[in-house]
């Protein structure tokens, strides 16, 4: 029963003095049984804390430091908080352990830590099966400290490693630094997914350490990390690997949107090490050119989704290189790449299984390129032509006559007549048309 598991809380808490130093600002060494004349809720909250449980202050905002009241509106008695047993057990205490585990499995990290501070739930809340992922949020959160304390607690049963932890999400935690990622790299060898979008204090060194120590990492999101210019193994790991291993990284999904410092040489290194890439997003990596895309196609032939939108130096030559991905390519965005013209011919002839294409704000793309695309890519489902000033109603009619499965068409700010839009609607009945023509509805 869940109530019985809490009895061991006191003994385990006393045995983890190494963690108490990290959370000394938010723990108390007093007895878990409060005096009967205790009046303030603050004293009651401090009295229930154990030394081995991370403080909620690490991952909770100050305004949410208490557990919510029960659904019936009755307040929690001081005896239940301080460990005194009521004569009649609360209904929640009658639930079996496996039910508690199912409930806890749906809680975010901060709520799970909050539950772990209730003695009768202590062992259940720290069940390793509940800690396959850690999700931290908040601009003001001390993410480095939170990761250090959480991983140290999760390493209690398996010294120095968190064998169950597979996902760490700290997107938007602007106080996260390399120190926090070094902690993850050292303690989480089974990590498969890491998201640190918007953490602009993270640099190459920490990313290298993670990909070198976590060989199973498949999903990496470093979008908005402006200091990240490359993805590679550390020098020490590279020297240890035999040439036959190829020094490969198993990442399949990589998002480097807004990594402004990424250049062709960095993309070359990424492609040479991450040959299993299938999803790559390089939006607003403004220093990339056609040469970088040539390296990508050479080393990463399995790419299915690619975005180089707002990469203003990408031209028809880069599009010709992308076309060498052939039948594997399913999604492509070259929006805001103003140097692209009717070089869509190579894309149309080599990528017949393309399903989604965004060429919005490419003013040099005309009906000629659009017709070639429609005559070869019959599987198109999503097409964006937003602000393509050279596209007319004739090009849209050719698309509608050949791409019957079209589901989304964006022609906002395009000079196309109302009749062409009606033609699209007749031939592609499931298509949603995004337009700026007030006369069409």
Tab-separated table of C-alpha atoms in Angstrom:
chain	number	residue	atom	x	y	z
A	1	UNK	CA	0.000	0.000	0.000
A	2	UNK	CA	1.096	3.591	-0.696
A	3	UNK	CA	0.731	4.479	2.997
A	4	UNK	CA	3.222	1.850	4.075
A	5	UNK	CA	5.938	3.014	1.697
A	6	UNK	CA	6.225	6.366	3.426
A	7	UNK	CA	7.473	4.816	6.683
A	8	UNK	CA	10.940	4.436	5.195
A	9	UNK	CA	11.186	8.097	4.292
A	10	UNK	CA	12.908	9.235	7.460
A	11	UNK	CA	15.711	6.691	7.330
A	12	UNK	CA	16.466	7.314	3.667
A	13	UNK	CA	16.447	11.070	4.110
A	14	UNK	CA	19.067	10.919	6.879
A	15	UNK	CA	21.363	8.842	4.684
A	16	UNK	CA	21.810	11.336	1.880
A	17	UNK	CA	23.727	14.157	3.478
A	18	UNK	CA	25.600	14.758	0.215
A	19	UNK	CA	22.480	16.257	-1.319
A	20	UNK	CA	21.555	18.342	1.690
A	21	UNK	CA	24.386	20.768	0.985
A	22	UNK	CA	22.935	21.536	-2.455
A	23	UNK	CA	19.477	22.282	-1.121
A	24	UNK	CA	20.421	23.695	2.268
A	25	UNK	CA	18.617	26.897	1.491
A	26	UNK	CA	15.294	25.071	1.206
A	27	UNK	CA	15.490	22.171	3.681
A	28	UNK	CA	15.076	21.848	7.447
A	29	UNK	CA	16.804	19.500	9.890
A	30	UNK	CA	14.015	19.563	12.454
A	31	UNK	CA	11.902	16.562	13.377
A	32	UNK	CA	9.121	15.646	10.979
A	33	UNK	CA	6.639	15.874	13.841
A	34	UNK	CA	5.630	19.476	14.511
A	35	UNK	CA	4.503	20.775	17.919
A	36	UNK	CA	0.782	20.710	18.415
A	37	UNK	CA	0.685	24.486	18.883
A	38	UNK	CA	2.226	25.137	15.465
A	39	UNK	CA	0.089	27.761	13.770
A	40	UNK	CA	1.701	28.868	10.577
A	41	UNK	CA	1.575	26.976	7.302
A	42	UNK	CA	5.238	27.795	6.698
A	43	UNK	CA	6.336	25.791	9.740
A	44	UNK	CA	4.162	22.886	8.657
A	45	UNK	CA	5.653	22.936	5.178
A	46	UNK	CA	9.220	22.998	6.465
A	47	UNK	CA	8.591	20.178	8.916
A	48	UNK	CA	7.730	17.680	6.181
A	49	UNK	CA	10.899	18.158	4.139
A	50	UNK	CA	13.434	15.366	3.865
A	51	UNK	CA	17.102	15.787	3.169
A	52	UNK	CA	17.129	13.536	0.128
A	53	UNK	CA	14.354	15.195	-1.840
A	54	UNK	CA	15.081	18.187	-4.111
A	55	UNK	CA	13.426	21.344	-2.892
A	56	UNK	CA	10.404	22.500	-4.880
A	57	UNK	CA	12.013	25.924	-4.929
A	58	UNK	CA	14.467	24.601	-7.528
A	59	UNK	CA	11.784	23.921	-10.114
A	60	UNK	CA	8.649	25.681	-8.873
A	61	UNK	CA	7.775	29.374	-8.962
A	62	UNK	CA	7.447	30.945	-5.490
A	63	UNK	CA	3.681	31.378	-5.858
A	64	UNK	CA	3.006	27.629	-6.091
A	65	UNK	CA	4.846	26.220	-3.074
A	66	UNK	CA	1.883	24.338	-1.556
A	67	UNK	CA	-0.098	21.336	-2.697
A	68	UNK	CA	-3.615	22.149	-3.971
A	69	UNK	CA	-6.547	21.501	-1.681
A	70	UNK	CA	-8.619	18.353	-2.126
A	71	UNK	CA	-11.537	18.489	-4.545
A	72	UNK	CA	-14.125	18.668	-1.751
A	73	UNK	CA	-12.631	21.951	-0.551
A	74	UNK	CA	-11.582	20.727	2.908
A	75	UNK	CA	-8.188	21.943	4.076
A	76	UNK	CA	-5.405	19.543	5.027
A	77	UNK	CA	-5.153	19.060	8.778
A	78	UNK	CA	-1.868	19.778	10.540
A	79	UNK	CA	-1.733	16.220	11.812
A	80	UNK	CA	-1.662	14.771	8.288
A	81	UNK	CA	1.093	17.156	7.264
A	82	UNK	CA	3.314	16.483	10.257
A	83	UNK	CA	3.034	12.706	10.061
A	84	UNK	CA	0.385	12.070	12.748
A	85	UNK	CA	-2.048	9.310	11.780
A	86	UNK	CA	-5.741	10.071	11.859
A	87	UNK	CA	-8.095	7.531	13.374
A	88	UNK	CA	-9.753	7.131	9.993
A	89	UNK	CA	-7.547	6.908	6.879
A	90	UNK	CA	-8.230	9.299	4.007
A	91	UNK	CA	-9.758	7.681	0.885
A	92	UNK	CA	-6.631	8.435	-1.130
A	93	UNK	CA	-4.563	6.321	1.271
A	94	UNK	CA	-6.624	3.255	0.370
A	95	UNK	CA	-5.424	3.280	-3.246
A	96	UNK	CA	-2.906	0.541	-4.139
A	97	UNK	CA	0.627	1.441	-5.163
A	98	UNK	CA	0.175	0.683	-8.852
A	99	UNK	CA	-2.664	3.228	-9.049
A	100	UNK	CA	-0.425	5.899	-7.523
A	101	UNK	CA	2.257	5.049	-10.067
A	102	UNK	CA	-0.206	5.481	-12.920
A	103	UNK	CA	-1.261	8.858	-11.541
A	104	UNK	CA	2.293	10.023	-10.971
A	105	UNK	CA	3.266	8.958	-14.491
A	106	UNK	CA	1.111	11.803	-15.856
A	107	UNK	CA	2.624	14.515	-13.655
A	108	UNK	CA	5.263	16.999	-14.853
A	109	UNK	CA	8.630	17.125	-13.131
A	110	UNK	CA	7.781	19.955	-10.742
A	111	UNK	CA	4.552	18.293	-9.552
A	112	UNK	CA	6.303	14.950	-9.120
A	113	UNK	CA	8.939	16.552	-6.899
A	114	UNK	CA	6.163	18.153	-4.904
A	115	UNK	CA	4.511	14.763	-4.325
A	116	UNK	CA	7.863	13.284	-3.291
A	117	UNK	CA	7.872	15.576	-0.269
A	118	UNK	CA	4.846	13.797	1.168
A	119	UNK	CA	6.254	11.020	3.348
A	120	UNK	CA	3.714	8.356	2.446
A	121	UNK	CA	4.428	8.917	-1.287
A	122	UNK	CA	8.192	9.270	-1.018
A	123	UNK	CA	9.292	5.865	-2.366
A	124	UNK	CA	6.586	5.811	-5.009
A	125	UNK	CA	7.404	9.269	-6.346
A	126	UNK	CA	11.068	8.308	-6.778
A	127	UNK	CA	10.304	5.065	-8.578
A	128	UNK	CA	12.828	4.998	-11.477
A	129	UNK	CA	10.072	4.148	-13.943
A	130	UNK	CA	8.583	7.612	-13.396
A	131	UNK	CA	11.835	9.348	-14.248
A	132	UNK	CA	12.322	8.538	-17.906
A	133	UNK	CA	12.108	12.268	-18.589
A	134	UNK	CA	12.901	15.573	-16.880
A	135	UNK	CA	11.110	18.686	-18.115
A	136	UNK	CA	12.148	22.067	-16.750
A	137	UNK	CA	10.587	25.425	-17.612
A	138	UNK	CA	10.995	29.040	-16.594
A	139	UNK	CA	13.274	31.949	-17.468
A	140	UNK	CA	14.318	32.437	-13.848
A	141	UNK	CA	14.797	28.769	-13.009
A	142	UNK	CA	18.291	27.842	-11.791
A	143	UNK	CA	18.427	24.991	-14.313
A	144	UNK	CA	22.025	23.950	-13.602
A	145	UNK	CA	21.301	23.400	-9.938
A	146	UNK	CA	17.988	21.647	-10.617
A	147	UNK	CA	19.652	19.176	-12.986
A	148	UNK	CA	22.503	18.541	-10.558
A	149	UNK	CA	20.194	17.790	-7.619
A	150	UNK	CA	17.718	15.703	-9.606
A	151	UNK	CA	20.352	13.562	-11.304
A	152	UNK	CA	22.168	13.046	-7.996
A	153	UNK	CA	18.968	11.772	-6.410
A	154	UNK	CA	18.218	9.510	-9.375
A	155	UNK	CA	21.754	8.095	-9.154
A	156	UNK	CA	21.205	6.962	-5.572
A	157	UNK	CA	20.375	3.353	-6.476
A	158	UNK	CA	22.781	3.144	-9.439
A	159	UNK	CA	25.854	5.172	-8.436
A	160	UNK	CA	26.911	7.905	-10.864
A	161	UNK	CA	24.422	7.001	-13.624
A	162	UNK	CA	20.689	7.461	-14.290
A	163	UNK	CA	19.976	4.377	-16.358
A	164	UNK	CA	16.265	5.132	-16.826
A	165	UNK	CA	16.502	8.787	-17.859
A	166	UNK	CA	16.018	9.139	-21.624
A	167	UNK	CA	14.636	12.661	-22.133
A	168	UNK	CA	15.745	16.041	-20.828
A	169	UNK	CA	13.785	19.129	-21.891
A	170	UNK	CA	14.978	22.527	-20.672
A	171	UNK	CA	13.747	24.736	-23.513
A	172	UNK	CA	13.428	28.354	-22.483
A	173	UNK	CA	15.559	27.948	-19.347
A	174	UNK	CA	17.799	30.894	-20.087
A	175	UNK	CA	19.933	30.344	-17.001
A	176	UNK	CA	21.020	26.925	-18.246
A	177	UNK	CA	24.761	26.868	-18.956
A	178	UNK	CA	27.401	24.361	-20.021
A	179	UNK	CA	27.666	23.229	-16.419
A	180	UNK	CA	24.135	21.827	-16.492
A	181	UNK	CA	24.738	19.959	-19.755
A	182	UNK	CA	28.007	18.521	-18.425
A	183	UNK	CA	25.993	17.088	-15.534
A	184	UNK	CA	23.561	15.483	-17.978
A	185	UNK	CA	26.421	14.086	-20.067
A	186	UNK	CA	28.113	12.500	-17.060
A	187	UNK	CA	25.009	10.996	-15.437
A	188	UNK	CA	22.694	10.057	-18.327
A	189	UNK	CA	24.375	7.566	-20.690
A	190	UNK	CA	20.997	6.338	-21.974
A	191	UNK	CA	19.804	9.805	-23.039
A	192	UNK	CA	17.878	9.760	-26.301
A	193	UNK	CA	16.285	13.214	-26.479
A	194	UNK	CA	17.659	16.620	-25.477
A	195	UNK	CA	15.887	19.936	-26.027
A	196	UNK	CA	17.576	23.173	-24.952
A	197	UNK	CA	15.923	25.622	-27.356
A	198	UNK	CA	16.503	29.236	-26.437
A	199	UNK	CA	19.300	28.475	-23.947
A	200	UNK	CA	21.730	31.000	-25.381
A	201	UNK	CA	24.430	30.334	-22.745
A	202	UNK	CA	25.054	26.811	-24.073
A	203	UNK	CA	28.179	26.456	-26.223
A	204	UNK	CA	29.900	23.905	-28.442
A	205	UNK	CA	31.910	22.385	-25.598
A	206	UNK	CA	28.841	21.207	-23.676
A	207	UNK	CA	27.086	19.904	-26.800
A	208	UNK	CA	30.203	17.950	-27.801
A	209	UNK	CA	30.323	16.410	-24.326
A	210	UNK	CA	26.682	15.301	-24.511
A	211	UNK	CA	26.901	13.676	-27.945
A	212	UNK	CA	30.188	11.984	-26.973
A	213	UNK	CA	28.933	10.491	-23.688
A	214	UNK	CA	25.370	9.678	-24.818
A	215	UNK	CA	25.771	7.305	-27.778
A	216	UNK	CA	22.008	6.703	-28.070
A	217	UNK	CA	21.089	10.374	-28.513
A	218	UNK	CA	18.736	10.637	-31.499
A	219	UNK	CA	16.862	13.926	-31.019
A	220	UNK	CA	18.715	17.206	-30.418
A	221	UNK	CA	17.123	20.663	-30.404
A	222	UNK	CA	19.582	23.546	-29.962
A	223	UNK	CA	17.501	26.150	-31.781
A	224	UNK	CA	18.253	29.642	-30.571
A	225	UNK	CA	21.576	28.589	-29.032
A	226	UNK	CA	23.589	31.247	-30.829
A	227	UNK	CA	26.940	30.010	-29.449
A	228	UNK	CA	26.534	26.563	-31.018
A	229	UNK	CA	28.358	26.455	-34.349
A	230	UNK	CA	28.929	22.737	-34.812
A	231	UNK	CA	28.009	19.222	-33.638
A	232	UNK	CA	30.924	16.864	-33.159
A	233	UNK	CA	32.638	14.472	-30.760
A	234	UNK	CA	35.128	15.647	-28.183
A	235	UNK	CA	38.780	15.266	-29.096
A	236	UNK	CA	39.331	12.620	-26.412
A	237	UNK	CA	36.500	10.437	-27.711
A	238	UNK	CA	37.619	10.874	-31.318
A	239	UNK	CA	41.071	9.596	-30.450
A	240	UNK	CA	39.676	6.542	-28.669
A	241	UNK	CA	37.444	5.444	-31.523
A	242	UNK	CA	38.897	3.153	-34.131
A	243	UNK	CA	38.828	4.339	-37.760
A	244	UNK	CA	36.453	1.494	-38.650
A	245	UNK	CA	33.821	3.002	-36.324
A	246	UNK	CA	33.795	6.137	-38.427
A	247	UNK	CA	33.351	8.395	-35.370
A	248	UNK	CA	29.624	8.532	-36.011
A	249	UNK	CA	26.888	10.212	-33.963
A	250	UNK	CA	23.468	8.567	-33.939
A	251	UNK	CA	21.442	11.807	-34.114
A	252	UNK	CA	18.520	11.593	-36.533
A	253	UNK	CA	16.649	14.784	-35.653
A	254	UNK	CA	18.584	18.056	-35.425
A	255	UNK	CA	17.098	21.532	-35.075
A	256	UNK	CA	19.606	24.392	-35.348
A	257	UNK	CA	17.125	27.157	-36.129
A	258	UNK	CA	18.520	30.611	-35.303
A	259	UNK	CA	22.057	29.333	-34.794
A	260	UNK	CA	23.314	32.436	-36.584
A	261	UNK	CA	27.008	31.574	-36.314
A	262	UNK	CA	26.691	28.267	-38.207
A	263	UNK	CA	28.778	28.333	-41.382
A	264	UNK	CA	29.489	25.942	-44.250
A	265	UNK	CA	32.488	24.411	-42.473
A	266	UNK	CA	30.385	23.727	-39.393
A	267	UNK	CA	27.687	22.097	-41.513
A	268	UNK	CA	30.393	20.019	-43.184
A	269	UNK	CA	31.507	18.712	-39.776
A	270	UNK	CA	27.920	18.036	-38.707
A	271	UNK	CA	27.153	16.108	-41.886
A	272	UNK	CA	30.380	14.076	-41.651
A	273	UNK	CA	29.591	12.977	-38.080
A	274	UNK	CA	25.779	12.734	-38.187
A	275	UNK	CA	25.324	10.575	-41.255
A	276	UNK	CA	22.029	9.135	-40.011
A	277	UNK	CA	20.194	12.464	-40.112
A	278	UNK	CA	16.624	12.309	-41.374
A	279	UNK	CA	15.253	15.642	-40.071
A	280	UNK	CA	17.350	18.808	-40.279
A	281	UNK	CA	16.157	22.365	-39.671
A	282	UNK	CA	18.517	25.250	-40.439
A	283	UNK	CA	16.082	28.161	-40.468
A	284	UNK	CA	17.739	31.588	-40.346
A	285	UNK	CA	21.265	30.183	-40.390
A	286	UNK	CA	22.127	33.187	-42.515
A	287	UNK	CA	25.785	32.329	-43.185
A	288	UNK	CA	25.095	29.074	-45.013
A	289	UNK	CA	25.629	28.878	-48.765
A	290	UNK	CA	25.179	26.320	-51.546
A	291	UNK	CA	28.563	24.794	-50.637
A	292	UNK	CA	27.288	23.721	-47.219
A	293	UNK	CA	24.312	21.976	-48.814
A	294	UNK	CA	26.694	20.063	-51.095
A	295	UNK	CA	28.423	18.586	-48.033
A	296	UNK	CA	25.068	17.716	-46.513
A	297	UNK	CA	23.927	15.695	-49.507
A	298	UNK	CA	27.251	13.842	-49.742
A	299	UNK	CA	27.259	12.602	-46.143
A	300	UNK	CA	23.546	12.488	-45.235
A	301	UNK	CA	21.660	10.775	-48.061
A	302	UNK	CA	18.732	9.775	-45.803
A	303	UNK	CA	17.404	13.275	-45.103
A	304	UNK	CA	13.612	13.322	-45.370
A	305	UNK	CA	12.829	16.785	-44.009
A	306	UNK	CA	14.987	19.845	-44.637
A	307	UNK	CA	14.461	23.539	-43.973
A	308	UNK	CA	16.852	26.252	-45.098
A	309	UNK	CA	14.313	29.055	-45.012
A	310	UNK	CA	15.730	32.574	-44.644
A	311	UNK	CA	19.182	31.375	-45.739
A	312	UNK	CA	19.595	34.205	-48.206
A	313	UNK	CA	22.750	32.856	-49.898
A	314	UNK	CA	21.042	29.623	-51.022
A	315	UNK	CA	20.328	29.699	-54.765
A	316	UNK	CA	19.368	27.383	-57.615
A	317	UNK	CA	22.738	25.652	-57.287
A	318	UNK	CA	21.891	24.682	-53.729
A	319	UNK	CA	18.483	23.489	-54.869
A	320	UNK	CA	20.204	21.303	-57.450
A	321	UNK	CA	22.272	19.717	-54.672
A	322	UNK	CA	19.169	19.151	-52.535
A	323	UNK	CA	17.523	17.441	-55.504
A	324	UNK	CA	20.187	14.718	-55.254
A	325	UNK	CA	18.345	13.413	-52.172
A	326	UNK	CA	15.901	12.081	-54.769
A	327	UNK	CA	12.983	9.933	-53.630
A	328	UNK	CA	13.816	10.154	-49.934
A	329	UNK	CA	12.935	13.849	-49.580
A	330	UNK	CA	9.409	14.482	-48.271
A	331	UNK	CA	9.506	18.040	-46.874
A	332	UNK	CA	11.462	21.070	-48.054
A	333	UNK	CA	11.352	24.731	-47.107
A	334	UNK	CA	13.343	27.319	-49.031
A	335	UNK	CA	11.096	30.234	-48.065
A	336	UNK	CA	12.689	33.696	-48.148
A	337	UNK	CA	15.580	32.396	-50.264
A	338	UNK	CA	15.374	35.231	-52.775
A	339	UNK	CA	18.014	33.821	-55.156
A	340	UNK	CA	15.926	30.808	-56.117
A	341	UNK	CA	14.306	31.051	-59.542
A	342	UNK	CA	12.804	28.361	-61.763
A	343	UNK	CA	15.544	25.939	-60.721
A	344	UNK	CA	12.640	23.896	-59.348
A	345	UNK	CA	13.118	21.795	-62.481
A	346	UNK	CA	15.825	19.688	-60.825
A	347	UNK	CA	13.742	19.268	-57.694
A	348	UNK	CA	10.677	18.246	-59.676
A	349	UNK	CA	12.449	15.621	-61.766
A	350	UNK	CA	14.459	14.032	-58.953
A	351	UNK	CA	12.106	14.198	-55.942
A	352	UNK	CA	8.786	12.740	-57.123
A	353	UNK	CA	7.710	11.752	-53.590
A	354	UNK	CA	7.861	15.295	-52.244
A	355	UNK	CA	4.777	15.985	-50.103
A	356	UNK	CA	5.359	19.461	-48.672
A	357	UNK	CA	7.110	22.430	-50.281
A	358	UNK	CA	7.440	25.998	-49.048
A	359	UNK	CA	8.793	28.476	-51.603
A	360	UNK	CA	7.078	31.502	-50.101
A	361	UNK	CA	8.632	34.925	-50.696
A	362	UNK	CA	10.773	33.685	-53.569
A	363	UNK	CA	9.796	36.436	-56.038
A	364	UNK	CA	11.705	34.935	-58.993
A	365	UNK	CA	9.725	31.664	-59.001
A	366	UNK	CA	7.253	31.776	-61.904
A	367	UNK	CA	4.603	29.641	-63.566
A	368	UNK	CA	7.251	27.778	-65.596
A	369	UNK	CA	8.890	26.276	-62.522
A	370	UNK	CA	5.518	25.642	-60.900
A	371	UNK	CA	4.276	23.694	-63.936
A	372	UNK	CA	7.335	21.446	-63.930
A	373	UNK	CA	6.767	20.785	-60.241
A	374	UNK	CA	3.101	19.912	-60.739
A	375	UNK	CA	3.791	17.562	-63.665
A	376	UNK	CA	6.279	15.489	-61.663
A	377	UNK	CA	5.332	15.720	-57.963
A	378	UNK	CA	1.830	14.255	-57.955
A	379	UNK	CA	1.967	13.510	-54.209
A	380	UNK	CA	2.124	17.134	-53.093
A	381	UNK	CA	-0.153	17.774	-50.124
A	382	UNK	CA	1.072	21.160	-48.894
A	383	UNK	CA	2.327	24.003	-51.070
A	384	UNK	CA	3.155	27.551	-49.987
A	385	UNK	CA	3.515	30.250	-52.636
A	386	UNK	CA	3.061	33.186	-50.309
A	387	UNK	CA	4.244	36.462	-51.867
A	388	UNK	CA	5.486	34.749	-55.044
A	389	UNK	CA	4.806	37.777	-57.221
A	390	UNK	CA	5.544	36.035	-60.537
A	391	UNK	CA	2.992	33.239	-60.042
A	392	UNK	CA	-0.320	33.695	-61.874
A	393	UNK	CA	-3.598	31.824	-62.163
A	394	UNK	CA	-2.242	29.674	-65.008
A	395	UNK	CA	0.361	28.094	-62.745
A	396	UNK	CA	-2.234	27.381	-60.064
A	397	UNK	CA	-4.517	25.660	-62.552
A	398	UNK	CA	-1.732	23.325	-63.641
A	399	UNK	CA	-1.052	22.462	-59.978
A	400	UNK	CA	-4.728	21.759	-59.299
A	401	UNK	CA	-5.099	19.632	-62.421
A	402	UNK	CA	-2.238	17.326	-61.452
A	403	UNK	CA	-1.992	17.326	-57.644
A	404	UNK	CA	-5.393	15.968	-56.640
A	405	UNK	CA	-4.313	15.195	-53.055
A	406	UNK	CA	-3.433	18.804	-52.294
A	407	UNK	CA	-4.642	19.658	-48.780
A	408	UNK	CA	-3.171	23.122	-48.143
A	409	UNK	CA	-2.352	25.896	-50.601
A	410	UNK	CA	-1.036	29.283	-49.475
A	411	UNK	CA	-1.326	32.031	-52.114
A	412	UNK	CA	-1.437	35.040	-49.821
A	413	UNK	CA	-0.194	38.246	-51.462
A	414	UNK	CA	-0.169	36.553	-54.874
A	415	UNK	CA	-1.814	38.245	-57.839
A	416	UNK	CA	-4.112	35.375	-58.819
A	417	UNK	CA	-7.667	35.825	-60.109
A	418	UNK	CA	-10.740	34.542	-58.351
A	419	UNK	CA	-11.441	32.082	-61.180
A	420	UNK	CA	-8.136	30.301	-60.564
A	421	UNK	CA	-8.988	29.844	-56.897
A	422	UNK	CA	-12.362	28.358	-57.820
A	423	UNK	CA	-10.616	26.011	-60.269
A	424	UNK	CA	-8.363	24.789	-57.439
A	425	UNK	CA	-11.389	24.261	-55.195
A	426	UNK	CA	-13.191	22.182	-57.830
A	427	UNK	CA	-10.282	19.857	-58.515
A	428	UNK	CA	-8.868	19.604	-54.992
A	429	UNK	CA	-11.971	19.316	-52.841
A	430	UNK	CA	-10.095	18.710	-49.582
A	431	UNK	CA	-7.733	21.629	-50.132
A	432	UNK	CA	-7.709	24.554	-47.697
A	433	UNK	CA	-6.757	27.730	-49.555
A	434	UNK	CA	-5.049	30.507	-47.618
A	435	UNK	CA	-5.445	33.679	-49.668
A	436	UNK	CA	-5.792	37.437	-49.414
A	437	UNK	CA	-8.570	37.894	-51.994
A	438	UNK	CA	-11.590	39.365	-50.173
A	439	UNK	CA	-13.912	38.431	-53.021
A	440	UNK	CA	-13.231	34.682	-52.685
A	441	UNK	CA	-14.813	32.674	-49.909
